[in-house]
Amino acid sequence: MCEITKTLTIPVDGKKTDFRLTKLDAFSGASLLRMLSHLPAGDDFLSFFSTLPDEDMRWLMTVCLEHCEVLLPAGWNPVMTRGEWSWIELEHDVATCLKLTIEEVLWTLEGFFGGGASGSQPGTPDS
């Protein structure tokens, strides 16, 4: 059985924070691939994000952040639920939200193109 979750650690407000990502479902993943098909060969994610229309960027970030959880003292808590912030601390943290979005995209597509691991510090893999 393939792994559909992964844990990674990234800093939030200077403090190492654990996040758990769940791969996107097949429909969201297919939509993501359709978006990426418009990326010219050789371009990177920064240029991809800069060319996305606002509504596509909002969709992509929302879908990705709805598949992210943060480890709090009480346990795992979703970052977003149904397009609303569940962990309010990230609402104005553009850098962390973009980092989580990129990590989610890379995690979902890992293996699809024959590789492509992220540069984040890995945590303990979940299944």
JSON list of C-alpha atoms in Angstrom, two decimals:
[
{"chain": "A", "resi": 1, "resn": "MET", "atom": "CA", "xyz": [0.00, 0.00, 0.00]},
{"chain": "A", "resi": 2, "resn": "CYS", "atom": "CA", "xyz": [1.34, 3.44, -0.86]},
{"chain": "A", "resi": 3, "resn": "GLU", "atom": "CA", "xyz": [1.99, 6.05, 1.77]},
{"chain": "A", "resi": 4, "resn": "ILE", "atom": "CA", "xyz": [-0.49, 8.90, 1.61]},
{"chain": "A", "resi": 5, "resn": "THR", "atom": "CA", "xyz": [0.75, 10.95, 4.57]},
{"chain": "A", "resi": 6, "resn": "LYS", "atom": "CA", "xyz": [4.08, 12.44, 5.47]},
{"chain": "A", "resi": 7, "resn": "THR", "atom": "CA", "xyz": [5.28, 14.53, 8.38]},
{"chain": "A", "resi": 8, "resn": "LEU", "atom": "CA", "xyz": [7.64, 17.47, 7.94]},
{"chain": "A", "resi": 9, "resn": "THR", "atom": "CA", "xyz": [9.04, 20.16, 10.18]},
{"chain": "A", "resi": 10, "resn": "ILE", "atom": "CA", "xyz": [9.17, 23.81, 9.16]},
{"chain": "A", "resi": 11, "resn": "PRO", "atom": "CA", "xyz": [9.65, 26.96, 11.23]},
{"chain": "A", "resi": 12, "resn": "VAL", "atom": "CA", "xyz": [6.62, 29.10, 12.13]},
{"chain": "A", "resi": 13, "resn": "ASP", "atom": "CA", "xyz": [7.47, 32.34, 13.91]},
{"chain": "A", "resi": 14, "resn": "GLY", "atom": "CA", "xyz": [10.97, 31.00, 14.54]},
{"chain": "A", "resi": 15, "resn": "LYS", "atom": "CA", "xyz": [9.71, 27.82, 16.23]},
{"chain": "A", "resi": 16, "resn": "LYS", "atom": "CA", "xyz": [10.04, 24.37, 14.63]},
{"chain": "A", "resi": 17, "resn": "THR", "atom": "CA", "xyz": [6.53, 23.12, 13.91]},
{"chain": "A", "resi": 18, "resn": "ASP", "atom": "CA", "xyz": [5.45, 19.66, 12.78]},
{"chain": "A", "resi": 19, "resn": "PHE", "atom": "CA", "xyz": [2.96, 19.35, 9.95]},
{"chain": "A", "resi": 20, "resn": "ARG", "atom": "CA", "xyz": [1.35, 16.25, 8.48]},
{"chain": "A", "resi": 21, "resn": "LEU", "atom": "CA", "xyz": [0.47, 16.29, 4.78]},
{"chain": "A", "resi": 22, "resn": "THR", "atom": "CA", "xyz": [-2.05, 13.97, 3.14]},
{"chain": "A", "resi": 23, "resn": "LYS", "atom": "CA", "xyz": [-1.79, 13.48, -0.60]},
{"chain": "A", "resi": 24, "resn": "LEU", "atom": "CA", "xyz": [-4.56, 15.08, -2.63]},
{"chain": "A", "resi": 25, "resn": "ASP", "atom": "CA", "xyz": [-7.40, 12.85, -3.76]},
{"chain": "A", "resi": 26, "resn": "ALA", "atom": "CA", "xyz": [-7.42, 11.72, -7.39]},
{"chain": "A", "resi": 27, "resn": "PHE", "atom": "CA", "xyz": [-9.79, 14.45, -8.62]},
{"chain": "A", "resi": 28, "resn": "SER", "atom": "CA", "xyz": [-7.82, 17.28, -7.00]},
{"chain": "A", "resi": 29, "resn": "GLY", "atom": "CA", "xyz": [-4.56, 15.71, -8.18]},
{"chain": "A", "resi": 30, "resn": "ALA", "atom": "CA", "xyz": [-5.85, 15.57, -11.75]},
{"chain": "A", "resi": 31, "resn": "SER", "atom": "CA", "xyz": [-6.86, 19.24, -11.56]},
{"chain": "A", "resi": 32, "resn": "LEU", "atom": "CA", "xyz": [-3.39, 20.03, -10.23]},
{"chain": "A", "resi": 33, "resn": "LEU", "atom": "CA", "xyz": [-1.77, 18.19, -13.15]},
{"chain": "A", "resi": 34, "resn": "ARG", "atom": "CA", "xyz": [-3.96, 20.13, -15.58]},
{"chain": "A", "resi": 35, "resn": "MET", "atom": "CA", "xyz": [-2.75, 23.38, -14.00]},
{"chain": "A", "resi": 36, "resn": "LEU", "atom": "CA", "xyz": [0.88, 22.26, -14.20]},
{"chain": "A", "resi": 37, "resn": "SER", "atom": "CA", "xyz": [0.50, 21.33, -17.86]},
{"chain": "A", "resi": 38, "resn": "HIS", "atom": "CA", "xyz": [0.42, 25.06, -18.64]},
{"chain": "A", "resi": 39, "resn": "LEU", "atom": "CA", "xyz": [3.86, 25.53, -17.08]},
{"chain": "A", "resi": 40, "resn": "PRO", "atom": "CA", "xyz": [6.48, 25.99, -19.83]},
{"chain": "A", "resi": 41, "resn": "ALA", "atom": "CA", "xyz": [9.30, 23.44, -19.78]},
{"chain": "A", "resi": 42, "resn": "GLY", "atom": "CA", "xyz": [12.14, 24.46, -17.50]},
{"chain": "A", "resi": 43, "resn": "ASP", "atom": "CA", "xyz": [10.08, 26.90, -15.43]},
{"chain": "A", "resi": 44, "resn": "ASP", "atom": "CA", "xyz": [9.95, 26.55, -11.67]},
{"chain": "A", "resi": 45, "resn": "PHE", "atom": "CA", "xyz": [7.17, 26.80, -9.10]},
{"chain": "A", "resi": 46, "resn": "LEU", "atom": "CA", "xyz": [7.84, 30.49, -8.44]},
{"chain": "A", "resi": 47, "resn": "SER", "atom": "CA", "xyz": [7.08, 31.38, -12.04]},
{"chain": "A", "resi": 48, "resn": "PHE", "atom": "CA", "xyz": [4.15, 28.95, -11.99]},
{"chain": "A", "resi": 49, "resn": "PHE", "atom": "CA", "xyz": [2.62, 30.66, -8.95]},
{"chain": "A", "resi": 50, "resn": "SER", "atom": "CA", "xyz": [3.25, 34.11, -10.39]},
{"chain": "A", "resi": 51, "resn": "THR", "atom": "CA", "xyz": [1.29, 33.27, -13.55]},
{"chain": "A", "resi": 52, "resn": "LEU", "atom": "CA", "xyz": [-1.73, 31.65, -11.90]},
{"chain": "A", "resi": 53, "resn": "PRO", "atom": "CA", "xyz": [-4.92, 33.71, -11.95]},
{"chain": "A", "resi": 54, "resn": "ASP", "atom": "CA", "xyz": [-6.09, 34.70, -8.46]},
{"chain": "A", "resi": 55, "resn": "GLU", "atom": "CA", "xyz": [-9.01, 32.25, -8.44]},
{"chain": "A", "resi": 56, "resn": "ASP", "atom": "CA", "xyz": [-6.72, 29.33, -9.41]},
{"chain": "A", "resi": 57, "resn": "MET", "atom": "CA", "xyz": [-4.17, 30.32, -6.78]},
{"chain": "A", "resi": 58, "resn": "ARG", "atom": "CA", "xyz": [-6.89, 30.51, -4.12]},
{"chain": "A", "resi": 59, "resn": "TRP", "atom": "CA", "xyz": [-8.23, 27.10, -5.17]},
{"chain": "A", "resi": 60, "resn": "LEU", "atom": "CA", "xyz": [-4.78, 25.51, -5.14]},
{"chain": "A", "resi": 61, "resn": "MET", "atom": "CA", "xyz": [-3.77, 26.94, -1.76]},
{"chain": "A", "resi": 62, "resn": "THR", "atom": "CA", "xyz": [-7.13, 26.10, -0.19]},
{"chain": "A", "resi": 63, "resn": "VAL", "atom": "CA", "xyz": [-7.10, 22.50, -1.43]},
{"chain": "A", "resi": 64, "resn": "CYS", "atom": "CA", "xyz": [-3.50, 22.02, -0.33]},
{"chain": "A", "resi": 65, "resn": "LEU", "atom": "CA", "xyz": [-3.96, 23.62, 3.10]},
{"chain": "A", "resi": 66, "resn": "GLU", "atom": "CA", "xyz": [-7.09, 21.51, 3.68]},
{"chain": "A", "resi": 67, "resn": "HIS", "atom": "CA", "xyz": [-4.77, 18.50, 3.35]},
{"chain": "A", "resi": 68, "resn": "CYS", "atom": "CA", "xyz": [-2.34, 19.80, 6.01]},
{"chain": "A", "resi": 69, "resn": "GLU", "atom": "CA", "xyz": [-2.49, 19.31, 9.76]},
{"chain": "A", "resi": 70, "resn": "VAL", "atom": "CA", "xyz": [-0.39, 20.94, 12.46]},
{"chain": "A", "resi": 71, "resn": "LEU", "atom": "CA", "xyz": [0.76, 19.14, 15.59]},
{"chain": "A", "resi": 72, "resn": "LEU", "atom": "CA", "xyz": [-0.50, 21.04, 18.65]},
{"chain": "A", "resi": 73, "resn": "PRO", "atom": "CA", "xyz": [-0.25, 19.99, 22.31]},
{"chain": "A", "resi": 74, "resn": "ALA", "atom": "CA", "xyz": [-3.73, 18.41, 22.04]},
{"chain": "A", "resi": 75, "resn": "GLY", "atom": "CA", "xyz": [-2.79, 16.47, 18.87]},
{"chain": "A", "resi": 76, "resn": "TRP", "atom": "CA", "xyz": [-3.15, 16.93, 15.12]},
{"chain": "A", "resi": 77, "resn": "ASN", "atom": "CA", "xyz": [-5.34, 19.85, 14.06]},
{"chain": "A", "resi": 78, "resn": "PRO", "atom": "CA", "xyz": [-6.32, 20.77, 10.47]},
{"chain": "A", "resi": 79, "resn": "VAL", "atom": "CA", "xyz": [-4.84, 23.97, 9.06]},
{"chain": "A", "resi": 80, "resn": "MET", "atom": "CA", "xyz": [-8.01, 24.66, 7.02]},
{"chain": "A", "resi": 81, "resn": "THR", "atom": "CA", "xyz": [-11.46, 23.07, 6.92]},
{"chain": "A", "resi": 82, "resn": "ARG", "atom": "CA", "xyz": [-13.98, 23.81, 4.14]},
{"chain": "A", "resi": 83, "resn": "GLY", "atom": "CA", "xyz": [-12.03, 26.90, 3.11]},
{"chain": "A", "resi": 84, "resn": "GLU", "atom": "CA", "xyz": [-11.94, 28.37, 6.62]},
{"chain": "A", "resi": 85, "resn": "TRP", "atom": "CA", "xyz": [-8.89, 28.67, 8.87]},
{"chain": "A", "resi": 86, "resn": "SER", "atom": "CA", "xyz": [-8.82, 26.00, 11.56]},
{"chain": "A", "resi": 87, "resn": "TRP", "atom": "CA", "xyz": [-5.39, 27.11, 12.79]},
{"chain": "A", "resi": 88, "resn": "ILE", "atom": "CA", "xyz": [-5.78, 30.87, 12.79]},
{"chain": "A", "resi": 89, "resn": "GLU", "atom": "CA", "xyz": [-2.04, 31.45, 13.37]},
{"chain": "A", "resi": 90, "resn": "LEU", "atom": "CA", "xyz": [-1.41, 30.88, 9.64]},
{"chain": "A", "resi": 91, "resn": "GLU", "atom": "CA", "xyz": [-4.07, 33.23, 8.30]},
{"chain": "A", "resi": 92, "resn": "HIS", "atom": "CA", "xyz": [-1.54, 36.04, 7.68]},
{"chain": "A", "resi": 93, "resn": "ASP", "atom": "CA", "xyz": [1.61, 33.91, 7.28]},
{"chain": "A", "resi": 94, "resn": "VAL", "atom": "CA", "xyz": [2.11, 34.02, 3.52]},
{"chain": "A", "resi": 95, "resn": "ALA", "atom": "CA", "xyz": [5.53, 32.34, 3.55]},
{"chain": "A", "resi": 96, "resn": "THR", "atom": "CA", "xyz": [4.43, 29.32, 5.59]},
{"chain": "A", "resi": 97, "resn": "CYS", "atom": "CA", "xyz": [1.21, 28.89, 3.60]},
{"chain": "A", "resi": 98, "resn": "LEU", "atom": "CA", "xyz": [3.12, 28.98, 0.30]},
{"chain": "A", "resi": 99, "resn": "LYS", "atom": "CA", "xyz": [5.73, 26.57, 1.66]},
{"chain": "A", "resi": 100, "resn": "LEU", "atom": "CA", "xyz": [2.99, 24.13, 2.76]},
{"chain": "A", "resi": 101, "resn": "THR", "atom": "CA", "xyz": [1.28, 24.48, -0.62]},
{"chain": "A", "resi": 102, "resn": "ILE", "atom": "CA", "xyz": [4.49, 23.70, -2.50]},
{"chain": "A", "resi": 103, "resn": "GLU", "atom": "CA", "xyz": [5.26, 20.77, -0.19]},
{"chain": "A", "resi": 104, "resn": "GLU", "atom": "CA", "xyz": [1.73, 19.41, -0.70]},
{"chain": "A", "resi": 105, "resn": "VAL", "atom": "CA", "xyz": [2.05, 19.68, -4.48]},
{"chain": "A", "resi": 106, "resn": "LEU", "atom": "CA", "xyz": [5.43, 17.93, -4.44]},
{"chain": "A", "resi": 107, "resn": "TRP", "atom": "CA", "xyz": [4.21, 15.21, -2.04]},
{"chain": "A", "resi": 108, "resn": "THR", "atom": "CA", "xyz": [1.08, 14.55, -4.11]},
{"chain": "A", "resi": 109, "resn": "LEU", "atom": "CA", "xyz": [3.05, 14.29, -7.36]},
{"chain": "A", "resi": 110, "resn": "GLU", "atom": "CA", "xyz": [6.03, 12.40, -5.90]},
{"chain": "A", "resi": 111, "resn": "GLY", "atom": "CA", "xyz": [6.72, 9.39, -8.07]},
{"chain": "A", "resi": 112, "resn": "PHE", "atom": "CA", "xyz": [4.41, 10.60, -10.84]},
{"chain": "A", "resi": 113, "resn": "PHE", "atom": "CA", "xyz": [7.34, 12.08, -12.76]},
{"chain": "A", "resi": 114, "resn": "GLY", "atom": "CA", "xyz": [9.87, 9.49, -11.57]},
{"chain": "A", "resi": 115, "resn": "GLY", "atom": "CA", "xyz": [11.22, 11.37, -8.55]},
{"chain": "A", "resi": 116, "resn": "GLY", "atom": "CA", "xyz": [11.04, 14.85, -7.18]},
{"chain": "A", "resi": 117, "resn": "ALA", "atom": "CA", "xyz": [11.56, 14.84, -3.45]},
{"chain": "A", "resi": 118, "resn": "SER", "atom": "CA", "xyz": [11.14, 18.06, -1.52]},
{"chain": "A", "resi": 119, "resn": "GLY", "atom": "CA", "xyz": [13.94, 19.87, 0.21]},
{"chain": "A", "resi": 120, "resn": "SER", "atom": "CA", "xyz": [12.23, 19.99, 3.60]},
{"chain": "A", "resi": 121, "resn": "GLN", "atom": "CA", "xyz": [13.52, 18.32, 6.67]},
{"chain": "A", "resi": 122, "resn": "PRO", "atom": "CA", "xyz": [11.55, 15.07, 6.86]},
{"chain": "A", "resi": 123, "resn": "GLY", "atom": "CA", "xyz": [9.81, 13.96, 9.99]},
{"chain": "A", "resi": 124, "resn": "THR", "atom": "CA", "xyz": [8.56, 10.48, 10.82]},
{"chain": "A", "resi": 125, "resn": "PRO", "atom": "CA", "xyz": [6.56, 9.06, 7.88]},
{"chain": "A", "resi": 126, "resn": "ASP", "atom": "CA", "xyz": [2.99, 8.03, 8.60]},
{"chain": "A", "resi": 127, "resn": "SER", "atom": "CA", "xyz": [0.87, 5.63, 6.60]}
]
